[in-house]
Coordinates of C-alpha atoms in Angstrom, one line a residue:
M10 CA -52.3 4.0 40.1
D11 CA -54.8 3.4 37.3
Q12 CA -54.4 -0.2 36.3
N13 CA -55.2 0.7 32.8
L14 CA -51.9 2.7 32.6
V15 CA -49.7 -0.2 33.6
P16 CA -49.3 -1.7 30.1
Y17 CA -48.4 1.7 28.8
I18 CA -45.8 2.3 31.5
I19 CA -44.2 -1.1 30.9
A20 CA -44.1 -0.4 27.2
L21 CA -42.5 3.1 27.9
I22 CA -39.9 1.5 30.2
F23 CA -39.1 -1.1 27.6
I24 CA -38.6 1.6 24.9
I25 CA -36.3 3.6 27.2
I26 CA -34.2 0.5 28.0
L27 CA -34.0 -0.2 24.2
I28 CA -32.9 3.3 23.4
V29 CA -30.2 3.2 26.2
L30 CA -29.0 -0.2 24.8
L31 CA -28.8 1.3 21.3
I32 CA -26.8 4.3 22.6
I33 CA -24.4 2.0 24.5
R34 CA -24.0 -0.2 21.4
G35 CA -23.2 2.9 19.3
I36 CA -20.6 4.1 21.8
L37 CA -19.0 0.6 21.8
A38 CA -19.0 0.4 18.0
Q39 CA -17.2 3.8 17.8
K40 CA -14.6 2.6 20.2
M41 CA -14.1 -0.6 18.2
D42 CA -13.8 1.3 14.9
K43 CA -11.1 3.6 16.5
G44 CA -7.9 2.2 15.0
K45 CA -9.7 0.0 12.5
I46 CA -8.1 -0.3 9.1
Y47 CA -10.1 -1.8 6.2
I48 CA -7.9 -3.8 3.8
G49 CA -8.3 -4.6 0.2
N50 CA -6.1 -6.2 -2.4
G51 CA -6.1 -7.5 -6.0
Q52 CA -3.7 -9.1 -8.4
T53 CA -3.4 -10.4 -11.9
I54 CA -0.6 -12.3 -13.7
G55 CA -1.2 -10.3 -16.9
R56 CA 0.5 -11.8 -19.9
R57 CA 3.5 -13.1 -18.0
D58 CA 4.4 -16.7 -17.5
E59 CA 5.0 -16.3 -13.8
Q60 CA 3.6 -14.1 -11.0
D61 CA 6.6 -12.2 -9.7
D62 CA 4.6 -9.8 -7.6
Y63 CA 4.1 -10.7 -3.9
F64 CA 2.3 -8.9 -1.1
S65 CA 1.1 -9.3 2.4
T66 CA -0.6 -7.4 5.2
T67 CA -0.8 -8.0 8.9
E68 CA -2.2 -6.3 12.0
T69 CA -0.7 -6.2 15.5
T70 CA -1.7 -4.3 18.7
H71 CA 0.6 -1.5 17.5
G72 CA -0.7 -1.0 13.9
T73 CA -1.2 -2.3 10.4
I74 CA 1.4 -3.0 7.8
A75 CA 1.1 -3.7 4.1
V76 CA 4.1 -4.8 2.0
L77 CA 4.2 -5.1 -1.8
A78 CA 7.2 -6.3 -3.8
D79 CA 7.6 -6.6 -7.6
G80 CA 10.2 -9.2 -8.6
I81 CA 12.1 -8.0 -11.6
S82 CA 10.6 -9.8 -14.5
G83 CA 13.6 -9.3 -16.8
L84 CA 15.8 -11.2 -14.3
A85 CA 15.6 -14.8 -13.1
N86 CA 14.4 -15.5 -9.5
G87 CA 12.0 -12.5 -9.4
R88 CA 9.4 -14.5 -7.5
M89 CA 12.0 -15.7 -5.0
A90 CA 13.3 -12.2 -4.4
S91 CA 9.8 -10.6 -3.9
T92 CA 8.7 -13.4 -1.6
I93 CA 11.8 -13.2 0.6
A94 CA 11.5 -9.4 0.9
V95 CA 7.8 -9.3 1.8
T96 CA 8.1 -12.2 4.3
T97 CA 11.1 -10.6 6.0
F98 CA 9.3 -7.3 6.5
I99 CA 6.2 -8.9 7.8
E100 CA 8.0 -11.2 10.2
E101 CA 10.2 -8.4 11.5
F102 CA 7.1 -6.2 12.1
K103 CA 5.5 -8.9 14.1
R104 CA 8.5 -8.9 16.5
L105 CA 8.2 -5.2 17.2
T106 CA 7.2 -4.3 20.8
T107 CA 6.9 -0.6 19.9
L108 CA 6.7 1.6 16.8
K109 CA 8.9 4.4 18.3
N110 CA 11.8 3.7 16.0
L111 CA 10.3 2.7 12.7
P112 CA 13.2 4.2 10.6
N113 CA 15.5 1.6 12.1
F114 CA 12.9 -1.1 11.4
F115 CA 12.7 -0.1 7.7
K116 CA 16.5 0.0 7.3
D117 CA 17.2 -3.2 9.2
A118 CA 14.4 -5.1 7.4
A119 CA 15.7 -3.9 4.0
M120 CA 19.3 -4.9 4.8
A121 CA 18.2 -8.3 6.1
S122 CA 16.0 -8.8 2.9
N123 CA 18.9 -7.8 0.6
H124 CA 21.3 -10.1 2.4
M125 CA 19.0 -13.0 2.3
I126 CA 18.1 -12.5 -1.4
L127 CA 21.8 -12.3 -2.3
E128 CA 22.5 -15.5 -0.4
N129 CA 19.7 -17.4 -2.2
L130 CA 20.8 -16.0 -5.6
N131 CA 24.2 -17.4 -5.0
G132 CA 25.7 -15.3 -7.9
S133 CA 22.7 -15.5 -10.2
N134 CA 20.7 -12.4 -11.3
G135 CA 17.6 -11.4 -9.5
G136 CA 16.0 -8.6 -7.5
T137 CA 12.8 -6.9 -6.5
T138 CA 11.2 -3.6 -5.8
L139 CA 9.4 -3.0 -2.5
V140 CA 7.0 -0.5 -1.0
T141 CA 5.7 -0.8 2.6
A142 CA 3.2 1.3 4.5
I143 CA 2.5 1.2 8.3
I144 CA -0.5 2.9 9.8
D145 CA -0.2 3.2 13.6
N146 CA -2.9 3.5 16.2
E147 CA -2.8 7.3 16.0
G148 CA -3.6 7.3 12.3
L149 CA -0.1 8.2 11.2
L150 CA 1.4 6.8 8.0
H151 CA 5.0 5.6 8.0
W152 CA 6.5 4.3 4.8
G153 CA 9.5 2.9 3.0
A154 CA 10.2 2.3 -0.7
V155 CA 12.9 1.1 -3.1
G156 CA 12.6 0.6 -6.9
D157 CA 9.7 1.7 -9.0
S158 CA 6.6 0.5 -7.1
V159 CA 4.4 3.3 -5.9
I160 CA 2.6 4.5 -2.7
K161 CA -0.1 7.1 -3.1
I162 CA -2.8 8.5 -0.7
F163 CA -6.2 8.8 -2.2
R164 CA -7.9 11.8 -0.5
N165 CA -11.0 13.8 -1.5
G166 CA -11.1 12.3 -5.0
E167 CA -7.4 12.9 -5.8
F168 CA -4.0 11.2 -5.4
I169 CA -1.2 12.5 -3.2
A170 CA 2.2 11.1 -4.2
V171 CA 4.2 9.7 -1.4
N172 CA 7.4 8.2 -2.8
Q173 CA 9.7 8.8 -5.8
K174 CA 10.6 6.0 -8.2
H175 CA 14.2 4.8 -8.3
I176 CA 14.6 4.8 -12.1
F177 CA 17.2 6.3 -14.4
E178 CA 14.7 8.9 -15.5
S179 CA 15.1 10.6 -12.2
V180 CA 18.8 11.0 -12.9
L181 CA 18.1 12.3 -16.4
T182 CA 15.6 14.8 -15.0
E183 CA 18.2 16.1 -12.6
R184 CA 20.6 16.5 -15.5
Y185 CA 17.9 18.3 -17.5
I186 CA 17.3 20.7 -14.6
S187 CA 21.0 21.5 -14.3
G188 CA 21.1 22.2 -18.1
E189 CA 23.3 19.3 -19.1
I190 CA 20.7 17.7 -21.5
T191 CA 17.4 18.7 -23.2
Q192 CA 13.9 17.5 -22.2
L193 CA 13.7 15.6 -25.5
E194 CA 16.8 13.7 -24.5
V195 CA 15.1 12.7 -21.3
Q196 CA 12.0 11.6 -23.0
E197 CA 13.8 9.6 -25.8
N198 CA 16.4 7.9 -23.6
P199 CA 15.7 4.1 -24.0
L200 CA 17.1 3.4 -20.5
K201 CA 14.9 5.9 -18.7
K202 CA 12.8 3.2 -17.0
R203 CA 15.8 1.1 -15.8
L204 CA 15.9 0.6 -12.1
I205 CA 18.8 2.3 -10.3
N206 CA 18.2 0.8 -6.9
Y207 CA 16.4 -2.4 -5.7
L208 CA 16.7 -5.3 -3.3
G209 CA 18.9 -8.1 -4.5
Y210 CA 22.2 -6.7 -5.6
E211 CA 25.5 -5.7 -4.1
G212 CA 25.1 -2.0 -4.7
F213 CA 21.9 -1.7 -2.8
K214 CA 21.8 1.8 -1.3
N215 CA 19.0 1.3 1.3
L216 CA 15.3 2.3 0.8
D217 CA 13.8 5.7 1.0
I218 CA 12.0 6.5 4.2
G219 CA 9.5 9.2 5.0
E220 CA 11.2 12.0 6.9
S221 CA 8.2 12.3 9.2
P222 CA 4.9 10.4 9.5
I223 CA 1.9 11.6 7.5
Q224 CA -1.3 12.3 9.4
L225 CA -4.2 10.5 7.7
N226 CA -7.7 11.8 7.6
R227 CA -10.9 9.7 8.0
G228 CA -11.6 7.9 4.7
D229 CA -8.1 8.2 3.3
K230 CA -7.0 5.2 1.3
V231 CA -3.3 4.4 1.2
C232 CA -2.6 2.6 -2.1
L233 CA 0.4 0.4 -2.9
F234 CA 0.8 -0.3 -6.7
S235 CA 3.1 -2.4 -8.8
D236 CA 4.0 -0.9 -12.2
G237 CA 1.6 -3.3 -13.9
V238 CA -1.2 -1.2 -12.5
Y239 CA 0.0 2.4 -12.9
D240 CA 1.6 1.7 -16.4
T241 CA -1.8 0.4 -17.6
L242 CA -4.4 2.7 -16.0
T243 CA -4.3 6.5 -15.9
E244 CA -4.7 8.3 -12.6
V245 CA -8.1 9.6 -13.8
E246 CA -9.3 6.0 -14.4
M247 CA -8.0 4.9 -10.9
E248 CA -9.5 7.9 -9.2
K249 CA -12.9 7.2 -10.6
I250 CA -12.8 3.6 -9.3
L251 CA -11.4 4.7 -5.9
S252 CA -14.2 7.2 -5.5
Q253 CA -16.8 4.5 -5.3
Q254 CA -18.4 4.1 -1.9
T255 CA -17.6 0.4 -1.6
P256 CA -15.2 -1.7 0.6
P257 CA -11.4 -1.5 -0.3
Y258 CA -11.5 -5.2 -1.4
D259 CA -14.2 -4.5 -4.0
I260 CA -12.3 -1.4 -5.2
A261 CA -9.1 -3.3 -5.6
Q262 CA -10.8 -6.0 -7.5
D263 CA -12.4 -3.4 -9.8
I264 CA -9.0 -1.9 -10.5
I265 CA -7.6 -5.2 -11.5
K266 CA -10.6 -5.9 -13.6
A267 CA -10.0 -2.5 -15.4
V268 CA -6.4 -3.6 -16.0
E269 CA -7.4 -6.9 -17.5
Q270 CA -10.0 -5.2 -19.7
K271 CA -7.3 -3.2 -21.4
R272 CA -6.1 -6.5 -22.9
L273 CA -2.6 -5.2 -23.4
K274 CA -0.3 -7.5 -25.4
N275 CA 2.6 -7.1 -22.9
Q276 CA 0.6 -6.7 -19.7
D277 CA 2.9 -7.0 -16.7
N278 CA 2.0 -8.6 -13.4
A279 CA -0.3 -6.1 -11.6
T280 CA -1.0 -5.8 -7.9
I281 CA -2.7 -3.3 -5.7
V282 CA -3.1 -3.2 -1.9
I283 CA -5.4 -0.6 -0.2
L284 CA -5.4 0.4 3.5
E285 CA -8.4 2.6 4.4
K286 CA -8.5 4.7 7.6
T287 CA -12.0 4.6 9.0
W288 CA -11.8 7.1 11.9

């Protein structure tokens, strides 16, 4: 072998080894990203004296859960109710050894939350809304909701509604559809935003649960909102921010910043949690 070629051969071998290592690194990175959920959140107290919204997220070997509760500001003990509800759902999720029976998990956690809130209220007024989203390792979205907090999927620049709000307006709308009242009567009813179901009262009817899990696509963002967000910003304003190619945390912070920039006189507590599927 020509000794003059040895340095070139060594360099070539080094380059080949480097390329192989980069390929292996890429494969490992893809495997690590499989099942990875990026999480973002943001919150503001608005013009309220107390922060009654509460939220939490956690990841286990089975999946990722986000829970958001909006303590009813018009009632006392809103903060207590929202904290109990979120904490109960998170702790019960951590105990799960499988995600095969999530409908029972949602129902049991909701009943346990309601019972615990009522015990702590001890006859006083109080309550909270709650929305929760679980993304399992197959990229399926499971959800539960009670009250007027909202879950939406942001996909391809647009929102997909997931849950229905438990407010009197939905009852009025049904009466309008059946011909009992006019659309104007629906719009002008002063009680249309009143909650008809929430955690923390004796007549709790259980939470809504998705009939079947929703298959998420790569890049889908599952968004949980309290009413302080969606009552302040339009869907167009939120869609513009969510379309940014930035991490979910930055997006959530930008949405809260947009809420605060409105400077509404009666701005409610506002909270957003985002779960982004990356594979």
